[in-house]
Coordinates of C-alpha atoms in Angstrom, one line a residue:
Chain A
M201 CA 0.1 -0.1 0.1
T202 CA 1.8 2.7 -0.9
I203 CA 1.8 5.8 -3.4
R204 CA 3.7 5.0 -7.0
L205 CA 5.4 7.9 -8.8
I206 CA 5.9 6.7 -11.6
N207 CA 8.5 8.8 -14.6
L208 CA 7.6 11.9 -13.1
T209 CA 9.0 14.3 -14.9
K210 CA 7.9 18.3 -13.3
S211 CA 9.8 21.6 -14.1
Y212 CA 8.3 25.3 -14.2
P213 CA 9.0 27.5 -16.9
S214 CA 11.4 30.5 -16.5
R215 CA 13.6 33.2 -18.2
L216 CA 16.3 31.1 -18.2
G217 CA 14.3 28.1 -20.0
P218 CA 12.0 25.1 -17.9
Q219 CA 13.8 24.7 -15.0
Y220 CA 13.5 20.8 -13.5
I221 CA 12.7 20.1 -10.2
F222 CA 12.3 16.2 -11.2
R223 CA 13.3 14.0 -14.2
N224 CA 11.9 10.6 -14.9
L225 CA 11.6 10.2 -10.9
N226 CA 10.5 6.4 -10.4
F227 CA 9.9 6.0 -6.7
D228 CA 7.5 4.2 -4.1
F229 CA 6.4 6.5 -1.3
P230 CA 6.0 4.5 2.0
T231 CA 2.7 5.5 3.9
E232 CA 3.0 2.9 6.4
N233 CA 4.0 5.2 9.7
N234 CA 4.6 9.1 9.4
V235 CA 7.0 10.3 6.9
A236 CA 8.4 14.0 7.2
I237 CA 9.9 14.9 4.1
L238 CA 12.9 17.1 3.9
G239 CA 14.9 18.7 2.0
K240 CA 17.0 22.2 0.9
N241 CA 14.7 25.0 0.1
G242 CA 14.0 25.3 -4.0
A243 CA 15.0 21.3 -3.5
G244 CA 11.2 20.4 -4.5
K245 CA 9.5 19.4 -1.4
S246 CA 6.2 22.3 -1.2
T247 CA 5.8 20.9 -5.5
L248 CA 6.2 17.2 -4.2
F249 CA 3.5 18.3 -2.0
R250 CA 1.4 20.1 -4.4
M251 CA 1.5 17.0 -7.2
L252 CA 0.4 14.2 -4.1
A253 CA -2.1 16.2 -3.3
K254 CA -3.5 16.6 -7.0
S255 CA -3.3 20.5 -6.7
E256 CA -1.1 20.3 -9.7
Y257 CA -0.2 18.1 -12.1
P258 CA 3.1 16.3 -13.2
D259 CA 4.6 17.5 -17.2
K260 CA 5.0 14.0 -17.7
G261 CA 4.8 10.6 -15.8
Q262 CA 1.6 9.3 -13.0
I263 CA 0.7 8.9 -9.2
Y264 CA -1.0 6.1 -8.6
T265 CA -2.3 5.4 -5.6
N266 CA -5.4 3.7 -3.3
K267 CA -5.3 6.7 -0.6
S268 CA -7.9 9.4 0.2
M269 CA -5.6 12.2 0.5
S270 CA -6.0 15.5 2.0
W271 CA -5.8 19.4 0.2
P272 CA -2.1 20.3 1.3
V273 CA -2.5 22.0 4.5
A274 CA -0.3 25.4 4.6
L275 CA -0.7 28.5 6.5
A276 CA -3.6 30.0 4.3
T277 CA -5.1 27.8 1.8
G278 CA -8.1 28.2 0.4
V279 CA -9.5 30.5 3.2
H280 CA -10.8 33.9 1.9
P281 CA -10.0 36.8 4.6
Q282 CA -12.9 38.4 4.0
M283 CA -15.4 35.3 4.5
T284 CA -15.6 34.8 8.5
G285 CA -14.0 31.6 10.3
R286 CA -17.5 29.4 10.0
E287 CA -17.8 30.9 6.4
N288 CA -15.0 29.1 5.6
A289 CA -15.0 25.9 7.4
R290 CA -18.6 26.0 5.4
F291 CA -16.9 26.4 2.0
I292 CA -14.5 23.4 3.0
A293 CA -16.7 21.5 3.7
R294 CA -19.1 22.0 0.7
I295 CA -16.1 20.5 -1.5
N296 CA -15.6 17.7 0.5
D297 CA -18.3 16.6 0.6
V298 CA -19.4 16.4 4.4
R299 CA -23.2 15.1 5.2
D300 CA -23.5 17.1 8.3
L301 CA -22.7 20.6 8.5
P302 CA -23.4 22.0 12.1
K303 CA -21.9 19.3 13.2
Y304 CA -18.9 19.5 11.5
E305 CA -18.8 23.2 12.2
E306 CA -19.0 22.1 16.0
A307 CA -16.5 20.6 15.9
V308 CA -13.7 22.8 13.5
Q309 CA -14.9 25.7 16.2
D310 CA -14.1 23.4 19.5
F311 CA -11.0 22.3 18.1
A312 CA -9.7 25.4 17.0
E313 CA -10.5 26.9 20.1
I314 CA -11.1 30.1 18.1
G315 CA -14.9 30.9 20.6
K316 CA -17.0 33.6 19.6
R317 CA -14.3 34.7 16.8
F318 CA -15.0 31.8 15.0
D319 CA -18.2 34.0 13.1
L320 CA -15.6 37.2 12.8
P321 CA -13.7 37.9 9.4
V322 CA -10.4 35.4 8.8
K323 CA -9.0 38.7 8.3
T324 CA -8.9 40.0 12.3
Y325 CA -7.7 36.9 13.3
S326 CA -3.9 36.2 13.6
S327 CA -1.8 33.6 11.9
G328 CA -1.7 31.1 14.6
M329 CA -5.5 31.4 15.0
R330 CA -5.6 31.1 11.1
A331 CA -3.3 27.9 10.9
R332 CA -5.7 25.9 13.9
L333 CA -8.4 26.8 11.8
V334 CA -7.5 25.5 8.5
F335 CA -5.6 22.7 10.9
A336 CA -9.4 21.8 12.4
C337 CA -10.9 22.2 9.1
C338 CA -8.8 19.2 7.6
I339 CA -9.1 17.2 10.7
N340 CA -12.2 16.6 11.1
I341 CA -12.3 15.4 7.2
H342 CA -11.9 12.1 7.3
F343 CA -8.7 11.2 5.0
D344 CA -6.2 8.1 4.7
I345 CA -3.0 10.8 4.3
Y346 CA -3.2 13.7 5.7
L347 CA -0.7 16.5 3.9
I348 CA 0.8 19.0 6.6
D349 CA 3.1 21.5 5.5
E350 CA 4.8 23.1 8.5
A351 CA 0.8 24.7 9.3
T352 CA 1.1 23.3 12.7
S353 CA 4.6 25.0 13.6
V354 CA 3.0 28.4 14.6
G355 CA 1.0 26.8 16.9
D356 CA 1.4 27.8 20.6
P357 CA 2.9 24.4 22.2
K358 CA -0.3 23.6 24.3
F359 CA -2.2 23.5 20.4
R360 CA 0.7 21.4 18.6
R361 CA 0.0 18.8 21.4
K362 CA -3.5 19.0 21.0
A363 CA -2.8 18.4 17.2
R364 CA -0.5 15.7 18.1
E365 CA -2.9 13.9 19.9
A366 CA -5.5 13.9 17.2
L367 CA -3.2 12.2 14.8
E368 CA -1.9 9.7 17.0
V369 CA -6.3 8.7 17.0
K370 CA -6.1 8.9 13.4
A371 CA -2.7 6.7 13.1
K372 CA -4.2 3.6 13.0
E373 CA -6.5 4.5 10.1
A374 CA -4.6 7.2 8.7
G375 CA -1.2 8.0 7.7
L376 CA 1.0 11.7 7.7
I377 CA 2.9 13.3 5.2
M378 CA 4.8 16.4 6.1
V379 CA 7.0 19.6 5.3
S380 CA 8.7 21.1 8.0
H381 CA 12.1 22.7 8.5
E382 CA 12.3 22.5 12.6
M383 CA 13.8 19.3 13.3
D384 CA 11.9 19.0 17.0
Q385 CA 8.4 19.6 14.7
V386 CA 9.2 16.6 12.7
R387 CA 10.4 14.5 15.7
E388 CA 6.8 15.0 17.2
F389 CA 4.7 14.3 14.0
C390 CA 6.8 12.0 12.5
T391 CA 9.0 8.4 12.6
S392 CA 10.5 8.6 8.8
A393 CA 11.6 10.8 6.6
I394 CA 12.1 11.4 2.5
I395 CA 15.3 13.5 1.8
I396 CA 14.8 15.4 -1.1
E397 CA 18.4 16.3 -3.2
D398 CA 19.1 17.0 -6.9
G399 CA 15.7 15.6 -7.8
Q400 CA 16.3 12.3 -6.4
L401 CA 14.2 10.7 -3.2
N402 CA 16.0 8.8 -0.4
Y403 CA 14.0 7.3 2.0
Y404 CA 15.2 6.4 5.5
G405 CA 12.6 4.3 7.6
D406 CA 14.7 5.3 11.0
L407 CA 13.7 8.8 11.4
E408 CA 17.0 9.6 13.7
E409 CA 18.9 8.1 10.7
G410 CA 17.6 10.8 7.8
I411 CA 18.2 13.5 10.2
A412 CA 21.6 12.7 10.7
A413 CA 21.9 12.9 6.8
Y414 CA 19.9 15.8 6.1
M415 CA 21.8 17.8 8.7
E416 CA 25.4 16.6 7.1
Chain B
M41 CA -6.9 1.3 -6.8
S42 CA -10.8 0.4 -7.0
D43 CA -12.1 2.9 -4.4
L44 CA -11.5 5.5 -6.9
V45 CA -11.9 4.0 -10.2
N46 CA -15.3 2.3 -9.1
V47 CA -16.8 5.9 -8.2
S48 CA -19.7 6.8 -10.0
F49 CA -20.5 9.2 -12.9
R50 CA -23.6 10.6 -10.9
A51 CA -21.4 10.6 -7.4
Q52 CA -18.9 13.0 -10.0
L53 CA -21.6 14.7 -10.6
K54 CA -22.9 15.5 -7.3
V55 CA -19.3 16.6 -6.4
W56 CA -19.2 18.7 -9.2
K57 CA -22.3 20.5 -8.2
N58 CA -21.1 21.2 -4.6
V59 CA -17.7 22.7 -6.0
C60 CA -20.1 24.8 -7.9
F61 CA -22.6 25.7 -5.3
A62 CA -19.6 26.4 -2.3
L63 CA -18.1 28.6 -4.8
F64 CA -20.9 30.6 -6.2
L65 CA -21.9 31.6 -2.0
R66 CA -17.7 32.6 -1.5
E67 CA -18.3 34.6 -4.9
L68 CA -21.6 36.5 -3.7
R69 CA -19.8 36.6 -0.4
A70 CA -16.7 38.4 -1.3
Q71 CA -18.3 40.3 -4.1
F72 CA -20.8 42.0 -2.5
S73 CA -19.8 41.8 1.5
D74 CA -19.8 45.8 1.6
R75 CA -22.9 47.8 3.1
L76 CA -24.8 48.2 -0.4
G77 CA -24.6 44.6 -0.9
L78 CA -26.5 42.5 -3.7
A79 CA -28.2 45.6 -5.1
W80 CA -25.8 47.5 -6.1
G81 CA -24.4 44.6 -8.2
F82 CA -27.3 45.1 -10.3
L83 CA -28.1 48.8 -10.2
E84 CA -25.3 49.9 -11.1
P85 CA -24.9 48.3 -14.3
F86 CA -28.7 49.1 -14.6
A87 CA -28.2 53.0 -14.0
F88 CA -25.4 53.2 -16.3
I89 CA -27.4 50.9 -19.4
F90 CA -31.0 52.9 -18.5
G91 CA -28.9 56.4 -17.9
L92 CA -27.4 56.4 -21.5
S93 CA -30.6 55.1 -23.3
Y94 CA -32.9 57.5 -21.6
M95 CA -30.9 60.5 -22.3
R96 CA -30.7 59.8 -25.4
S97 CA -34.2 59.7 -26.4
L98 CA -34.3 63.0 -24.4
I99 CA -31.9 64.6 -26.8
R100 CA -33.9 63.2 -30.0
D101 CA -37.3 62.2 -29.4
G102 CA -38.4 60.4 -31.8
D103 CA -37.9 57.3 -33.7
A104 CA -35.1 55.6 -35.8
H105 CA -36.2 53.4 -38.8
G106 CA -39.4 52.8 -36.8
I107 CA -38.6 52.1 -33.0
P108 CA -38.8 54.2 -30.3
I109 CA -35.1 56.2 -29.5
F110 CA -35.1 54.3 -25.5
I111 CA -35.9 51.1 -27.1
F112 CA -33.1 51.3 -29.4
M113 CA -31.2 52.3 -27.0
L114 CA -31.9 49.8 -24.8
I115 CA -31.4 47.1 -26.9
G116 CA -28.1 48.3 -28.0
M117 CA -27.1 48.5 -24.5
V118 CA -28.1 45.5 -22.6
T119 CA -26.5 43.9 -26.0
I120 CA -23.1 45.0 -25.4
Q121 CA -23.3 45.4 -22.4
S122 CA -23.7 41.3 -21.8
F123 CA -20.7 41.1 -23.7
L124 CA -18.3 44.4 -22.3
Q125 CA -18.8 44.0 -18.5
P126 CA -18.6 40.4 -17.8
F127 CA -15.9 39.5 -20.6
T128 CA -12.9 41.3 -18.7
K129 CA -14.6 40.1 -15.1
I130 CA -15.5 36.0 -16.2
A131 CA -11.4 36.4 -17.6
S132 CA -10.4 37.5 -14.4
A133 CA -11.7 34.0 -12.9
F134 CA -9.3 31.5 -13.7
S135 CA -6.7 33.8 -11.7
K136 CA -8.7 34.8 -9.0
S137 CA -9.8 31.4 -7.8
K138 CA -6.1 30.8 -7.5
P139 CA -5.8 30.0 -4.0
L140 CA -8.7 27.5 -4.4
Y141 CA -7.0 25.0 -7.0
A142 CA -4.6 23.5 -3.8
F143 CA -8.5 22.3 -3.1
R144 CA -8.3 19.2 -6.0
Q145 CA -11.6 18.9 -6.5
V146 CA -12.0 22.9 -7.9
Q147 CA -10.5 23.0 -11.0
P148 CA -10.2 26.4 -13.5
V149 CA -13.6 25.1 -15.8
S150 CA -15.7 25.8 -12.2
A151 CA -14.6 28.9 -11.5
L152 CA -14.9 30.2 -14.7
L153 CA -18.9 28.6 -15.6
V154 CA -19.9 30.0 -11.6
A155 CA -18.6 33.8 -12.7
A156 CA -20.1 33.3 -15.8
F157 CA -23.7 32.8 -13.6
V158 CA -23.0 35.3 -11.5
E159 CA -22.7 37.7 -14.4
Y160 CA -25.4 36.3 -15.9
T161 CA -28.0 36.4 -13.1
I162 CA -26.9 39.6 -12.5
K163 CA -27.7 40.8 -16.1
I164 CA -31.5 38.8 -16.1
I165 CA -32.1 41.1 -13.2
V166 CA -30.5 44.4 -15.1
I167 CA -33.3 43.2 -17.9
L168 CA -36.5 42.7 -15.5
L169 CA -35.4 46.1 -14.0
A170 CA -35.3 47.4 -17.1
L171 CA -39.1 46.2 -18.6
L172 CA -40.6 47.5 -15.2
T173 CA -39.2 51.0 -16.6
I174 CA -40.6 50.7 -20.3
Y175 CA -44.2 49.4 -18.3
L176 CA -43.8 52.3 -16.0
L177 CA -42.8 54.6 -18.7
G178 CA -45.5 53.4 -20.9
V179 CA -43.6 52.6 -23.8
T180 CA -44.8 48.9 -24.0
F181 CA -44.3 47.5 -27.9
P182 CA -45.3 44.0 -29.0
V183 CA -42.4 41.6 -29.5
H184 CA -42.6 39.7 -33.0
D185 CA -40.4 37.5 -32.7
P186 CA -39.8 36.2 -28.7
L187 CA -38.3 32.9 -29.9
L188 CA -35.8 34.8 -31.7
L189 CA -34.6 37.3 -29.0
F190 CA -33.7 34.7 -26.8
L191 CA -32.2 32.1 -29.0
L192 CA -29.8 35.5 -29.9
F193 CA -29.8 36.8 -26.0
H194 CA -28.2 33.0 -25.1
L195 CA -26.2 32.8 -28.0
L196 CA -24.3 35.9 -27.0
W197 CA -24.0 34.6 -23.4
I198 CA -22.0 31.4 -25.1
M199 CA -20.0 33.7 -27.3
T200 CA -19.2 35.8 -24.2
I201 CA -17.8 32.9 -22.2
S202 CA -16.1 31.5 -24.6
M203 CA -14.3 34.3 -25.4
S204 CA -14.0 34.9 -21.3
C205 CA -12.1 31.7 -21.1
I206 CA -9.4 32.3 -23.9
L207 CA -9.0 35.9 -22.8
G208 CA -8.3 33.9 -18.9
I209 CA -6.0 31.4 -20.4
A210 CA -4.4 33.9 -22.5
S211 CA -3.5 36.0 -19.9
S212 CA -2.6 34.1 -17.5
Y213 CA 0.4 32.7 -20.2
L214 CA 1.0 36.2 -20.9
P215 CA 0.0 38.4 -18.1
E216 CA 0.0 41.8 -20.7
V217 CA -3.0 40.7 -22.7
K218 CA -5.1 41.3 -20.1
K219 CA -3.3 45.5 -20.5
I220 CA -3.7 45.0 -24.2
V221 CA -7.6 43.9 -25.0
G222 CA -9.0 47.0 -23.0
V223 CA -7.6 49.0 -26.1
F224 CA -9.5 46.7 -28.4
T225 CA -12.6 46.7 -26.4
R226 CA -13.2 49.9 -25.6
P227 CA -14.6 51.5 -29.5
L228 CA -16.7 48.5 -30.2
F229 CA -18.6 50.3 -27.4
F230 CA -18.9 52.8 -30.8
I231 CA -18.6 50.5 -33.5
S232 CA -21.3 48.3 -32.9
C233 CA -24.1 50.0 -33.4
V234 CA -25.5 51.0 -30.4
F235 CA -25.8 54.4 -30.9
F236 CA -27.2 54.6 -34.1
S237 CA -28.2 51.9 -37.0
L238 CA -26.6 50.3 -39.8
Q239 CA -29.2 51.4 -42.0
D240 CA -27.7 54.9 -41.2
I241 CA -24.6 53.6 -42.9
P242 CA -23.8 53.6 -46.9
V243 CA -24.2 50.6 -47.6
E244 CA -20.9 50.4 -49.4
Y245 CA -19.5 51.0 -45.8
W246 CA -21.0 47.7 -44.3
H247 CA -18.1 45.7 -44.4
W248 CA -16.2 47.9 -41.7
F249 CA -18.6 46.9 -39.5
T250 CA -20.6 43.8 -40.1
W251 CA -17.0 41.4 -39.0
N252 CA -18.2 42.4 -35.5
P253 CA -20.6 39.5 -34.5
L254 CA -22.6 42.5 -31.9
V255 CA -23.6 44.5 -34.8
H256 CA -25.6 41.6 -36.1
F257 CA -26.1 40.9 -32.5
I258 CA -27.8 43.6 -31.7
E259 CA -29.6 44.4 -35.3
L260 CA -31.4 41.4 -34.9
G261 CA -32.5 41.5 -31.0
R262 CA -33.8 44.8 -32.8
Y263 CA -35.7 42.9 -35.3
A264 CA -36.9 40.5 -33.6
C265 CA -38.9 43.2 -31.8
F266 CA -40.1 45.0 -34.6
E267 CA -40.8 43.4 -38.0
S268 CA -40.8 46.9 -39.5
Y269 CA -37.0 46.8 -38.3
G270 CA -35.8 44.7 -41.4
D271 CA -32.6 42.2 -40.9
R272 CA -30.9 44.2 -43.9
G273 CA -27.2 43.3 -44.0
V274 CA -27.3 41.0 -40.6
S275 CA -27.4 37.3 -40.4
L276 CA -28.0 35.1 -37.9
Q277 CA -26.3 32.3 -39.7
Y278 CA -22.9 34.5 -38.7
A279 CA -23.6 35.0 -35.4
F280 CA -24.4 31.7 -34.9
E281 CA -21.0 30.2 -36.6
F282 CA -19.1 32.7 -34.7
T283 CA -19.9 31.6 -31.4
L284 CA -19.3 27.9 -32.8
V285 CA -16.1 28.4 -33.7
V286 CA -15.0 30.7 -30.2
F287 CA -16.8 28.3 -28.4
F288 CA -14.8 25.2 -30.1
F289 CA -11.4 27.4 -29.7
A290 CA -12.6 28.0 -26.2
V291 CA -13.2 24.3 -25.6
S292 CA -10.0 23.0 -27.3
L293 CA -7.6 25.5 -25.2
Y294 CA -9.0 24.9 -22.6
H295 CA -8.6 21.0 -22.8
L296 CA -4.9 21.4 -23.5
T297 CA -4.2 23.9 -21.0
W298 CA -6.4 23.4 -17.7
K299 CA -3.2 22.0 -15.9
G300 CA -1.1 24.0 -16.6
L301 CA -3.8 26.9 -15.5
L302 CA -3.4 25.7 -11.7
S303 CA 0.6 26.1 -11.6
R304 CA 0.4 29.5 -13.3

């Protein structure tokens, strides 16, 4: 049960011609445990991440999976600043085909701990509150794999603990793929690592081993 | 694999419907969140169309080729504003919804169609307001061919949406297009027979005007309301063929580029 990348090629156009991030990449992405994606800036972490979520498509090649995947949860994905937290939650719920809207709203409000400000426009939120809202929206919908892009790093320690507990509960039936630069955060959430270097992926079954290789 | 592949067409349609509905609500909230609210959305275009038509009829009362000036102008204004106003607005839907492409359920075409639907609904309300003013001013008239009028209006909207789609794609690949396009659309207001009739122009100059499908839409619209106005020089066939070509061009272009639109 993996995510399989077949002949994956992805480039971005630029003034210097297409910039290749991956070229004919073949890789089996393990999803049994929580995986951290490590790599330098611009190595293609977010690109890989977005392709896994099908927010973007590769130029060539395929990504096969039998898992349902969340959207890439980053700081502000899909959140409209003019709309209230509740309206944003409803939007996300509608798009993801959530049946019971009122119950979902309540769960999000409860998890994000934003109380009455749930009914204020998101532009009045602090960045930490925004992150909590987005994370709460995601965690309350069932996915096989959650894709988290440094979203939790802005939350305070208490919220991070809560987030981890929520993910641990889910861990029995769901996996987590995470992009982060903060090693203590990676250690908190993940058990294995993938390092991106020069368009190649390397899997480390042991997280510490991966971090050691990454730190070199 | 079976889980994902065996999603029925019906289920997919349902998700698509949900996405469009969510986008629609979002569009309404985002566009009309100030105190003037939704009303401004259709009062402003109505005021423009009505104001210009009414002023023109004040300057020179009477009729143009058998049509009361006010009605003559109104048909022209509604038609041209069903193109010019929505054209750039719908086209910007692609880039405006960019943050939402993070959700794989949201595809550019949904954003385009929702934006088009909002604009279309606004125009329908504007037309209803115009009909109300026609009634209140006591200038009602029997429509000669309502079916033709209905057909023209929707053909025009298909053309507008298709051209918006092309502009939207073009401007996401070449941002300069957006600046240039204003230069080309502005004159359309004056050469599309809004203020005058094709019949006012000597026949030998007609070819300078009849390449423009809007001329056909406007003049045929007037003909559909008043048979005596005549349809000399314009043809439904041209309007139809132009729409068809633009529509297929837009659909093919979208099919080729939609994955690129996500990351642009």
